[in-house]
Coordinates of C-alpha atoms in Angstrom, one line a residue:
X1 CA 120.3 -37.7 34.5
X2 CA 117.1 -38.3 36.8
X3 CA 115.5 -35.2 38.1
X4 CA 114.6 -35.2 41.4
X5 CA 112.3 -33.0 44.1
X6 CA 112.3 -32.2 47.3
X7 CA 109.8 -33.2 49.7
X8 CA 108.0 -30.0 50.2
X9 CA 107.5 -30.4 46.3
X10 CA 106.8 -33.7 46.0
X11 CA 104.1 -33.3 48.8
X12 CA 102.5 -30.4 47.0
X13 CA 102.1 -32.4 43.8
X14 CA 100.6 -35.4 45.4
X15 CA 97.2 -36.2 45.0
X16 CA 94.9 -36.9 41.3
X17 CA 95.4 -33.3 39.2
X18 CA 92.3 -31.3 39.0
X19 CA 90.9 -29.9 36.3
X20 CA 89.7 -26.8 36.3
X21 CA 85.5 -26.5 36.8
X22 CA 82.8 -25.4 34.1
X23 CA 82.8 -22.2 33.1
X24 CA 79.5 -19.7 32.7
X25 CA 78.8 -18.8 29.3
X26 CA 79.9 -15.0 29.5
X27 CA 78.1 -12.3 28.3
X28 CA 79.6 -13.4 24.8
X29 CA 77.8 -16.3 25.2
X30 CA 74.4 -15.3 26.5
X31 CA 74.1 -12.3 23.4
X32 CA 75.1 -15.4 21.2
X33 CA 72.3 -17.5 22.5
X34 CA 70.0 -14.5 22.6
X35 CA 70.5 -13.6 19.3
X36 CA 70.1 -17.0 18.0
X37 CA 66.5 -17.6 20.0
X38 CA 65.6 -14.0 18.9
X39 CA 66.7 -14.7 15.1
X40 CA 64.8 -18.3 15.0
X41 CA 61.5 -18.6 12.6
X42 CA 60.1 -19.7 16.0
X43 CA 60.2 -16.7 17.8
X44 CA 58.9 -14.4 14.4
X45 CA 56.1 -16.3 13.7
X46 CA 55.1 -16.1 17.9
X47 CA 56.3 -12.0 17.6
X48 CA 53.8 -11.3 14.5
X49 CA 51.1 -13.6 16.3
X50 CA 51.4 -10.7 19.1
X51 CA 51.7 -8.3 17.2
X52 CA 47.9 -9.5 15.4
X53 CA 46.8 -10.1 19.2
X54 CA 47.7 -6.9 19.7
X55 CA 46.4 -4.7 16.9
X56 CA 43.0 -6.7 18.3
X57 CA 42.0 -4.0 21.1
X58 CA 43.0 -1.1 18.3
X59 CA 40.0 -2.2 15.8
X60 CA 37.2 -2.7 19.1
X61 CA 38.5 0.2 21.2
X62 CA 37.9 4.2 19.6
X63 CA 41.2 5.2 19.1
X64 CA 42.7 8.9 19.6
X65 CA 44.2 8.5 16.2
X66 CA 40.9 8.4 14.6
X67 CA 38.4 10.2 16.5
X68 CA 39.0 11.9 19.7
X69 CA 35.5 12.9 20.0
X70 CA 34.4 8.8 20.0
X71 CA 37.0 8.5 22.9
X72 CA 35.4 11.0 25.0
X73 CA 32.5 9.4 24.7
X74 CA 33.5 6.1 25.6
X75 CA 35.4 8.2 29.0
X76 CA 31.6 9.4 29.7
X77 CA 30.0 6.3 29.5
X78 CA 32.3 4.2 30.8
X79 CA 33.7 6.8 33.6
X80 CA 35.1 3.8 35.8
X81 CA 37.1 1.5 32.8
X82 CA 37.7 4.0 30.8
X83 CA 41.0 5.3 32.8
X84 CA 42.1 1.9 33.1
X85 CA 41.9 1.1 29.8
X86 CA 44.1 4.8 29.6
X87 CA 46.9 3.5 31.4
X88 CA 47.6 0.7 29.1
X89 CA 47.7 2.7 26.0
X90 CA 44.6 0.6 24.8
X91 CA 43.3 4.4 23.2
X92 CA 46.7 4.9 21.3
X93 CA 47.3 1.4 20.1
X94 CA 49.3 1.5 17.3
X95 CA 51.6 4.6 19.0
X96 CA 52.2 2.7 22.5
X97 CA 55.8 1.5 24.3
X98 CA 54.9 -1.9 24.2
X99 CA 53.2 -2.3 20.6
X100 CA 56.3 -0.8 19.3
X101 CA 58.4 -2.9 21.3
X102 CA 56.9 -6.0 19.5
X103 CA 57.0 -4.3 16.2
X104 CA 60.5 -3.8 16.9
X105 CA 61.7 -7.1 17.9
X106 CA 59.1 -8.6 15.1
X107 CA 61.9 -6.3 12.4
X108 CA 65.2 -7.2 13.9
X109 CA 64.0 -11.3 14.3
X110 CA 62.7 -11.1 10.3
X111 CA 66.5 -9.2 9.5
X112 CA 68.3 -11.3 11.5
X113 CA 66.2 -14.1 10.1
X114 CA 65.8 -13.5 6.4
X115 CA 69.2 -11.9 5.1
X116 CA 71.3 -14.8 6.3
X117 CA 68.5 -16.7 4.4
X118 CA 69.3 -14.8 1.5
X119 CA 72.8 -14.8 1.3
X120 CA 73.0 -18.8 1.5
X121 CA 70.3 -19.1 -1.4
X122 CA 72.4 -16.7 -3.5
X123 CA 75.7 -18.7 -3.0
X124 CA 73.3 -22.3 -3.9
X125 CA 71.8 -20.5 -7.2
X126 CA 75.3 -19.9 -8.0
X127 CA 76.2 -23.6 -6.8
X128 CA 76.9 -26.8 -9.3
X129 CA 73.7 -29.4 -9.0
X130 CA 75.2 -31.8 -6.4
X131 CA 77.4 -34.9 -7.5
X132 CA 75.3 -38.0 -8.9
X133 CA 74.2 -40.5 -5.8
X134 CA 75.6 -43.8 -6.4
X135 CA 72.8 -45.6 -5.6
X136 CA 70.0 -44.4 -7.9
X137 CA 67.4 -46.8 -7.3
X138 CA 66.9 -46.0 -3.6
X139 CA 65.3 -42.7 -4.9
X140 CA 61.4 -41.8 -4.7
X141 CA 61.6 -42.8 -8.6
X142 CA 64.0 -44.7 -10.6
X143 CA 64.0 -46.4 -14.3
X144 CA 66.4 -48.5 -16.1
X145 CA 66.5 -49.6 -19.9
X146 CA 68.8 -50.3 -22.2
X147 CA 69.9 -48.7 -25.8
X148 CA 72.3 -48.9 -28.6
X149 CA 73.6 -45.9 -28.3
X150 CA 77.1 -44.8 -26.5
X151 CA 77.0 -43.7 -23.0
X152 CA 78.3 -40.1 -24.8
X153 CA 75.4 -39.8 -26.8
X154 CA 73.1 -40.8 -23.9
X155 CA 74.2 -38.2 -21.7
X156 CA 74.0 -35.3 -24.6
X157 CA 70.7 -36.1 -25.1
X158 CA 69.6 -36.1 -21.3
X159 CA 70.9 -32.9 -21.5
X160 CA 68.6 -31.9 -24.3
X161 CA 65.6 -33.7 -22.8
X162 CA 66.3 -31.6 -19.5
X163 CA 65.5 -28.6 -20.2
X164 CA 65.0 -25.8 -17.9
X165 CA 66.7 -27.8 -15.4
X166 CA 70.3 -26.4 -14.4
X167 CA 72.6 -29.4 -15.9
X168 CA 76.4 -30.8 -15.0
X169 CA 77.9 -33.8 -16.2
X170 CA 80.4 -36.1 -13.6
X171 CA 81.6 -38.7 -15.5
X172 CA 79.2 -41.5 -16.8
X173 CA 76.4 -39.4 -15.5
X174 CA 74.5 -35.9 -15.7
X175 CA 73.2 -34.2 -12.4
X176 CA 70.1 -32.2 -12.8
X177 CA 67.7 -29.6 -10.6
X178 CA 65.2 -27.2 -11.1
X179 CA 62.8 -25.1 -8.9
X180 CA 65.1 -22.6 -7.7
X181 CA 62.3 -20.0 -7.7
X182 CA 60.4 -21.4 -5.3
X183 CA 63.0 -20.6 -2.9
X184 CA 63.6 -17.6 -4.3
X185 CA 59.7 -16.9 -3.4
X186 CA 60.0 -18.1 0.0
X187 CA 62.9 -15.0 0.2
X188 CA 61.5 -12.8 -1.5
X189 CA 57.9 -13.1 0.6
X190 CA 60.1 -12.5 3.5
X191 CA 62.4 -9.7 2.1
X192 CA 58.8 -8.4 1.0
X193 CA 57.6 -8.6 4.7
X194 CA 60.6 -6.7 6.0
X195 CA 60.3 -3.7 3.8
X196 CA 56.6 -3.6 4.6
X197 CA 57.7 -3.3 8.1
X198 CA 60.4 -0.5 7.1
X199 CA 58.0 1.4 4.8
X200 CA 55.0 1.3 7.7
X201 CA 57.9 2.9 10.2
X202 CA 59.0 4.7 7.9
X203 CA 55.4 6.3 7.5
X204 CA 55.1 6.8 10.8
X205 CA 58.2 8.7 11.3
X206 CA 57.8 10.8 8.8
X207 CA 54.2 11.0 8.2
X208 CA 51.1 12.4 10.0
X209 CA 47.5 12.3 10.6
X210 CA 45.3 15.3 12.1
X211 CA 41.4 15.1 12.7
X212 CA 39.1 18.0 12.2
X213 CA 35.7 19.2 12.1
X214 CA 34.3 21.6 8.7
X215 CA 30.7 23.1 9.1
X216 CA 29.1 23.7 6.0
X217 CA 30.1 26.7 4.5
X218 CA 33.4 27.0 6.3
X219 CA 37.0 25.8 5.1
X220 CA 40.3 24.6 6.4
X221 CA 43.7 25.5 6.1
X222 CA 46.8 22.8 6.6
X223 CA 48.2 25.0 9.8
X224 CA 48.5 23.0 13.0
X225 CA 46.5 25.8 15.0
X226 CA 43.2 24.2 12.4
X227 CA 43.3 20.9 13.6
X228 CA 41.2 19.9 16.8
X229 CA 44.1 16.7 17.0
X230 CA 46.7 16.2 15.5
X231 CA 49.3 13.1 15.6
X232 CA 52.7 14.1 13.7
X233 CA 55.6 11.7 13.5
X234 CA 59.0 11.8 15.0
X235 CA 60.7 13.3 12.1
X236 CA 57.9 15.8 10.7
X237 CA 58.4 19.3 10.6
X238 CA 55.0 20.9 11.5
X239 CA 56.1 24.2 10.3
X240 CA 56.3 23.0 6.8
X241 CA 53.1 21.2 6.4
X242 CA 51.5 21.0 2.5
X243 CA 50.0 24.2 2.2
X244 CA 46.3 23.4 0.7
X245 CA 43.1 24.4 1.7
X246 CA 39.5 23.0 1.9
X247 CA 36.0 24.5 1.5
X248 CA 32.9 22.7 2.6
X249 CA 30.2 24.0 0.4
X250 CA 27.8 21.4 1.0
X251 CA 26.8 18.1 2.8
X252 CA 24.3 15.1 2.1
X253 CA 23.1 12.8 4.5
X254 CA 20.7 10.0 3.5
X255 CA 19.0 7.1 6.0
X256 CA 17.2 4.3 5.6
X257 CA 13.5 5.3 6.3
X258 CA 12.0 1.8 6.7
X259 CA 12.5 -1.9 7.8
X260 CA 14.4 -3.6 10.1
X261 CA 17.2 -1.3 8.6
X262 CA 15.3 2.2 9.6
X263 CA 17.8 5.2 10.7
X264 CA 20.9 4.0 9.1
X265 CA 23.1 5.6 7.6
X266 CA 22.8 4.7 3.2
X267 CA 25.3 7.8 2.2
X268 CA 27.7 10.4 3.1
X269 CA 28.8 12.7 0.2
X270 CA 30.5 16.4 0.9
X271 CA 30.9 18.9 -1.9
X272 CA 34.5 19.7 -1.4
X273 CA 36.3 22.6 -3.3
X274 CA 40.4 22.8 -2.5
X275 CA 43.4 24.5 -4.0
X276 CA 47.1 22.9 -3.2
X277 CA 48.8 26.3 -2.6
X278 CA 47.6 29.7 -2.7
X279 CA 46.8 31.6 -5.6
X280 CA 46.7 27.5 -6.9
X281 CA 43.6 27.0 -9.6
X282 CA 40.8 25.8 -7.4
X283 CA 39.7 21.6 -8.0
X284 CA 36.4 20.3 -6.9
X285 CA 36.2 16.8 -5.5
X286 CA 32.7 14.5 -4.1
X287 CA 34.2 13.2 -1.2
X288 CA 32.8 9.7 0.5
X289 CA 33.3 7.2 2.7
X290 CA 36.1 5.1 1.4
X291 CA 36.1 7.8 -1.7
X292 CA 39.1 9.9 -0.4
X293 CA 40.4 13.4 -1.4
X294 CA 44.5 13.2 -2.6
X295 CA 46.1 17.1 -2.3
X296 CA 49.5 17.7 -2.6
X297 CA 50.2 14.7 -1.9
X298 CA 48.0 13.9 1.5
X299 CA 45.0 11.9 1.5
X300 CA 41.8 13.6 3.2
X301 CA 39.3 11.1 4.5
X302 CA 35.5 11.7 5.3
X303 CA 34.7 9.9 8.9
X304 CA 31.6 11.4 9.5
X305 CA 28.9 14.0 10.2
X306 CA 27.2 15.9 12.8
X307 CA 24.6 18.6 13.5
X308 CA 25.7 22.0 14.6
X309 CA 22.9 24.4 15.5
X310 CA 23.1 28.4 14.7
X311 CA 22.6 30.5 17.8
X312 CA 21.8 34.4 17.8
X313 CA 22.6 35.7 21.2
X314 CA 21.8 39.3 22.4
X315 CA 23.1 40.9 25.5
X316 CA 21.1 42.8 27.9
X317 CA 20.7 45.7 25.5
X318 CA 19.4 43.9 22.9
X319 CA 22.8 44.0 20.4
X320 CA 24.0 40.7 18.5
X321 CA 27.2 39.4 20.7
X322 CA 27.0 36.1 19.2
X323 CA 25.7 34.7 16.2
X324 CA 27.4 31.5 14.6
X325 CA 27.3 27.7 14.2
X326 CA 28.1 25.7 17.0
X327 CA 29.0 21.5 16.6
X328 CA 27.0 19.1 18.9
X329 CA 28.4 15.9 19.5
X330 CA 26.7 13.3 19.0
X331 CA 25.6 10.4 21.7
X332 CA 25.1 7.4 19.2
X333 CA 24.2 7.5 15.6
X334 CA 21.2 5.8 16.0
X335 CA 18.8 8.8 16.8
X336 CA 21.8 11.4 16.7
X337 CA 20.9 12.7 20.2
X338 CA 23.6 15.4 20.5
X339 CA 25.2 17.5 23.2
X340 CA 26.9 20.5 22.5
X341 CA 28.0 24.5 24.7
X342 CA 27.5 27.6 23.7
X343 CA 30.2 30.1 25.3
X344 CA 29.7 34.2 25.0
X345 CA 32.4 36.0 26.6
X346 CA 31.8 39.2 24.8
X347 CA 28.2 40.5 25.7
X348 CA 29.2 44.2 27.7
X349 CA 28.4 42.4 30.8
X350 CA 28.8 39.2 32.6
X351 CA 29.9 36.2 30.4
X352 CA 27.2 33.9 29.2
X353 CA 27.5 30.4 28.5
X354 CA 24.9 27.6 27.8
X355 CA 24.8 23.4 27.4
X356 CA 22.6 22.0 24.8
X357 CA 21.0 19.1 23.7
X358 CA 20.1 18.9 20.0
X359 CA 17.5 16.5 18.5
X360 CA 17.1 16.0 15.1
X361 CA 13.3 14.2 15.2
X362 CA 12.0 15.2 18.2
X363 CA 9.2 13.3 19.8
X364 CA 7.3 13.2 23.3
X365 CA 8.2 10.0 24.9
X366 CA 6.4 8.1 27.6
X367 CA 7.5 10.6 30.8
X368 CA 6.4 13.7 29.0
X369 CA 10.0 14.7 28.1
X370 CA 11.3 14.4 24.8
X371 CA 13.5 12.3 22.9
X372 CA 14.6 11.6 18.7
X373 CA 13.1 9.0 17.2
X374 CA 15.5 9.3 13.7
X375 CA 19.1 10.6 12.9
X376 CA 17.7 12.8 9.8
X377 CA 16.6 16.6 11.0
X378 CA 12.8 16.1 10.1
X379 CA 12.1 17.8 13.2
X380 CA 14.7 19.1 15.0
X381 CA 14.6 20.7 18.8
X382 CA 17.3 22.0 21.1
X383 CA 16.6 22.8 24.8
X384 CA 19.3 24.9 26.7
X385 CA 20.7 25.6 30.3
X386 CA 21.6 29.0 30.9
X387 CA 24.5 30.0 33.2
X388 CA 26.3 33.8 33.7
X389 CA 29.6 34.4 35.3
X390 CA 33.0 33.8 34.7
X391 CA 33.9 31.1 31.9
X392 CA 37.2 30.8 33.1
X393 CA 38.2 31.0 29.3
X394 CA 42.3 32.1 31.2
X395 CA 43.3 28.6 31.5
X396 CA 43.3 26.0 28.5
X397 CA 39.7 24.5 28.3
X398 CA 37.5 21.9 26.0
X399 CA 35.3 23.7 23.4
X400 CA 33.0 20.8 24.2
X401 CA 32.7 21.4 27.9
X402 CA 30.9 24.5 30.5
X403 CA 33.0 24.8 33.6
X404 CA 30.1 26.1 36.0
X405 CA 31.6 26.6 38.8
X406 CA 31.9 30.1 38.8
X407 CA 28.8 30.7 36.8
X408 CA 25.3 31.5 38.1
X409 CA 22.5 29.5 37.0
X410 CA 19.8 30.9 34.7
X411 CA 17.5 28.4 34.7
X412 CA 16.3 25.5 31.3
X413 CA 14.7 27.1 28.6
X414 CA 12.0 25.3 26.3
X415 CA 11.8 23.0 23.8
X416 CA 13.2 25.6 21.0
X417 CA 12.5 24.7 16.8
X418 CA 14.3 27.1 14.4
X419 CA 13.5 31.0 14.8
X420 CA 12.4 30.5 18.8
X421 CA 13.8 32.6 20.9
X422 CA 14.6 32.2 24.8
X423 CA 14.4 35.2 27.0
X424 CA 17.0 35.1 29.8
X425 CA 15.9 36.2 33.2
X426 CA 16.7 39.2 35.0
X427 CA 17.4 41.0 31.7
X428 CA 20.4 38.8 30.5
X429 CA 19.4 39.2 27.2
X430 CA 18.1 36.1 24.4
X431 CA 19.1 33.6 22.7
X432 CA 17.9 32.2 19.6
X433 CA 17.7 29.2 17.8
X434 CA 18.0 30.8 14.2
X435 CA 19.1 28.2 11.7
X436 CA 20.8 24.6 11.6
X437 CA 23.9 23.5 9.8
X438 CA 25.6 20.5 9.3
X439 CA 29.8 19.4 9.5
X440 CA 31.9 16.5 8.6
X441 CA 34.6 14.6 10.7
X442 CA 37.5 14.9 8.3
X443 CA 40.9 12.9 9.1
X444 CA 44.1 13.8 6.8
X445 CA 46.7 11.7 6.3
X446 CA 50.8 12.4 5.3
X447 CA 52.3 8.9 4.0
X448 CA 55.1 9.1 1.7
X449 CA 56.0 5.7 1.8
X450 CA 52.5 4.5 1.1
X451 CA 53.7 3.7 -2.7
X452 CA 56.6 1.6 -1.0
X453 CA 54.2 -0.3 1.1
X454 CA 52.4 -0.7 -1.6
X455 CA 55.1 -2.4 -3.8
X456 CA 56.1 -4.1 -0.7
X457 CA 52.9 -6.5 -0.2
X458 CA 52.4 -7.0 -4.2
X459 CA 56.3 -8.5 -4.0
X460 CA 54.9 -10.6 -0.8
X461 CA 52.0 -11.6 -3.0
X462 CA 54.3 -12.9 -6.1
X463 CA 57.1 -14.2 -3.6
X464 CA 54.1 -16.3 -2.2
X465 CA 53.0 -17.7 -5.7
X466 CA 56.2 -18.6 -6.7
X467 CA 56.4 -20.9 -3.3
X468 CA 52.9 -22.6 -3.9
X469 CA 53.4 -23.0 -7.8
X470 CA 57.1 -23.9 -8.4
X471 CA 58.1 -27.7 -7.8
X472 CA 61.9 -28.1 -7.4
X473 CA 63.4 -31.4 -8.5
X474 CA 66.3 -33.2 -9.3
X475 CA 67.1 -35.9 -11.9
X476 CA 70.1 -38.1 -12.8
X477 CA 70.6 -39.7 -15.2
X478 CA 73.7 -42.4 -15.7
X479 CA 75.1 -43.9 -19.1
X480 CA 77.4 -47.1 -18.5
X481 CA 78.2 -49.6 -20.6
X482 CA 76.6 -53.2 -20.2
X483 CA 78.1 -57.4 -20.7
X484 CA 76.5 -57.4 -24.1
X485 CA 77.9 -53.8 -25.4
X486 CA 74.6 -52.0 -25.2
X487 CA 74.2 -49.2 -22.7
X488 CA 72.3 -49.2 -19.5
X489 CA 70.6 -46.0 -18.7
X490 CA 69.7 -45.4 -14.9
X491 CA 67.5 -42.0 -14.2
X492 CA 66.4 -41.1 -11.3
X493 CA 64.3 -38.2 -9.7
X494 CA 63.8 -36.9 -6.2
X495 CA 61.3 -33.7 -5.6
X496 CA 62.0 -31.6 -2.8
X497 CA 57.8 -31.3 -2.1
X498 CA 55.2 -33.8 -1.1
X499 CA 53.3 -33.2 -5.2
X500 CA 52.0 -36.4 -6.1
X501 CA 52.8 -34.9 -9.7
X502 CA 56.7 -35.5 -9.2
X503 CA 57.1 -39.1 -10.2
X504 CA 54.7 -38.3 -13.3
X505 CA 57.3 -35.6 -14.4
X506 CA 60.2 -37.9 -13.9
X507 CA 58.2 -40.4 -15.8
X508 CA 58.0 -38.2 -18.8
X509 CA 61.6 -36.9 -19.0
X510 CA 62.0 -41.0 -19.0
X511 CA 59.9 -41.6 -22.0
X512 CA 61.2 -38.5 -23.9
X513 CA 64.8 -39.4 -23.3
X514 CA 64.0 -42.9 -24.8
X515 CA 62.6 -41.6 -27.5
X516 CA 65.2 -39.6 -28.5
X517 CA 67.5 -42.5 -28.2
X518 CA 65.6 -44.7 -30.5
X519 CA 66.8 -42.9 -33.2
X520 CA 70.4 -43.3 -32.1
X521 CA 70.3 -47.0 -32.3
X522 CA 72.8 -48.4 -35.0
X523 CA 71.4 -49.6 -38.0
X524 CA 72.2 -53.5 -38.1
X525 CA 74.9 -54.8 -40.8
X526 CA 73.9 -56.8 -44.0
X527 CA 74.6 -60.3 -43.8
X528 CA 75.2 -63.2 -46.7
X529 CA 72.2 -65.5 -46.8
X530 CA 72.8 -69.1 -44.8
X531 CA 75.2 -67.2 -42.4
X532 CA 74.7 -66.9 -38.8
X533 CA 73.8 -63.3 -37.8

């Protein structure tokens, strides 16, 4: 039966068929490529590169974390670059958008990376050596010699003369490999890396760090309303912070008096008394640089020092309103030039308030003023400028800062050493320069998974010995039997690195397996004399 069409059909399908045109890859396709770019060795190795660039401008730049008081200064001498700098996070590093972003990409490319890594060398560890090449002398090493003994025997005692090598026999021959560990290593370095990265989040979600200044003679409590900053993580409940407290009972400075080297620091040590609850027995602890105090399981670290002046202020009739120490920031720890305020809200009159400058060795310089020529207090001068009025102490303020503008000026008062006293004009009252202290720059520190971390990079360490020292290698070895009924034995070795100490391993499982086969070799039948052997 033919099968026919009309012509309004047979028109339609006239003409070459088209095929339909190239598709797009979808979205399917573009996560699939994305993830596969994303997941590449490539792109970690570029990702932890940034991620070092990155960290660069933490370890030059002060950095909030640390010490907000060296940030400060940096925004007063740098009053211009400063805010920029501010804009791009450069002051908070290690806690900005875009350094997390690259610490989060680095961890999903290492995941996405390393456990599919992991998973294929756990199925090969589990694998059979692979089957014996047929052509063994096309290998980096091959030998060949001949022996008396059968091919069964041969291969038994390759098997004996292999050892530590992973062993399965195919036929005439015995397949061989070793060196799994380094692999292994190579994982485990990576693994490593990855739960470095998980422990340091981890420590930063959970953890904190608070900075604080301690005259001498004062102490601390771990409250939030003691710190002067403080950086909790994401997940940290700062109403349940370790309950230990700290007293300062004394602090030690030492320069360097002479050479090229004068007015250096040589040691910080703080006498440091602290209980990890209350009613806890009281513990005593030196604390130094790089010396830190561990309490209840956070570490306290000693930053630095500073001066902080004692003022005795009297009000217009002559009664103490004010008598405490007061920190001064320091400039630059060269000469310790610090600036510090002195606020009095409570004198029975108008509020008094006053900006310092604190030198520890004062000395007349060239233009009649003065100036410190060391950071130890050999000598030590403040001079003051005097202001009454309102200190506008309704609205949140710096203790480090004098907002004048509703204050009237009193005037500068003279170069004051310890026990001068400034009469204010107008019967303001006094102030006195009665007595000089010292404090410490503490920073605490809340890490639980610093132990983790820990364990982490000593597993990176191993998993990186284990991929320098351990060699992996094959060897086969064949046993067949040859025209004149001995046996030809073919071994062969291939090493999966460049060592140039591979061929003289090979070379030695050679010799030992023909030494072991020299004592296989039959002994030869007794013959009648005159007969042909």
């Amino acid at each position: 039966m033919t099968k026919t069409t009309t012509g309004a059909s047979a028109g339609a399908s006239t003409g070459p068929e088209r095929s339909p045109g190239p598709r797009g890859l979808g979205p399917l396709g573009w996560f699939r490529w994305a993830w596969r770019i994303l997941t590449s060795m490539r792109t970690a190795l570029i990702l932890l590169f940034l991620l070092a660039v990155g960290a660069i401008p933490g370890s030059i730049l002060p950095q909030n974390v640390v010490s907000v008081d060296e940030v400060a200064t940096y925004f007063r001498e740098h009053p211009e670059l400063a805010p920029w700098l501010d804009r791009f996070y450069l002051f908070d590093v290690f806690s900005s958008p875009w350094y997390a972003a690259i610490y989060l990409l680095l961890f999903v490319s290492l995941a996405g990376c390393v456990i599919p890594r992991a998973l294929t060398h756990a199925r090969a560890v589990g694998a059979r050596p692979v089957r014996t090449p047929r052509h063994l002398d096309r290998m980096p090493y091959s030998a060949r010699f001949t022996t008396g003994a059968s091919p069964e025997t041969v291969l038994e005692r390759a098997r004996g003369s292999l050892r530590g090598y992973r062993t399965e026999q195919y036929g005439d021959s015995v397949s061989s490999e070793s060196g799994y560990l380094r692999e292994a290593g190579n994982v485990l370095f990576h693994l490593a890396l990855l739960g470095l990265l998980l422990a340091l989040a981890a420590g930063s979600f959970f953890g904190y760090r608070g900075n604080m200044l301690v005259v001498e003679g004062d102490g601390f409590a771990n409250t939030l309303p003691s710190y002067d900053a403080f950086y909790p993580g994401h997940w940290t409940d700062v109403d349940d912070l370790q309950p230990f407290t700290l007293h300062l009972d004394d602090f030690e400075a030492a320069f360097i008096e002479e050479g090229d080297l004068r007015g250096q620091a040589a040691s910080y040590v703080a006498d440091m008394a602290y209980t990890e609850a209350p009613g806890a027995e009281e513990g005593r602890h030196r604390l130094e640089v790089n010396h830190p105090l561990t309490v209840d399981g956070v570490q306290v670290y000693l930053l630095g020092h500073g001066y902080a002046p004692e003022f005795t202020v009297r009000g217009a009739d002559g009664e103490v309103v004010f008598d405490q120490a007061v920190p001064f920031l320091y400039r630059e720890t060269a000469s310790f030039t610090s600036d510090g305020v002195v606020k009095v809200p409570d004198t029975g009159g108008e509020q008094l308030g006053f900006v310092g400058v604190f030198l520890p060795t004062a000395a007349a310089d060239g233009a009649g003023g003065l100036v410190s020529t060391f950071p130890d207090a050999e000598d030590p001068v403040v001079t003051l400028e005097g202001y009454r009025g309102d200190l506008g102490l309704v609205e949140p303020q710096s203790v480090y800062q004098l907002r004048t503008g509703g204050m009237e000026e009193l005037g500068s008062s003279p170069a004051l050493r310890i026990g001068d006293t400034w009469e204010l004009p107008d019967g303001a009252g006094s102030i006195t320069f009665s007595g000089l202290s010292e404090y410490v720059s503490l920073q605490t520190n809340r890490d639980a998974a610093r132990p983790f971390a820990l364990g982490s990079a000593v597993t990176a360490v191993a998993g990186l010995l284990l991929t320098l020292f351990v060699r992996p290698r094959r060897v086969w070895v064949r046993a067949t039997g040859g025209a004149d009924g001995r046996t030809v034995v073919e071994v062969a070795g291939l090493g999966k690195t460049e060592a140039a100490g591979d061929n003289a391993a090979f070379h030695d499982i050679t010799t030992r397996l023909a030494e072991r086969l020299r004592g296989e070799e039959p002994e030869p039948r007794p013959t009648r004399p005159g007969s042909d052997r």
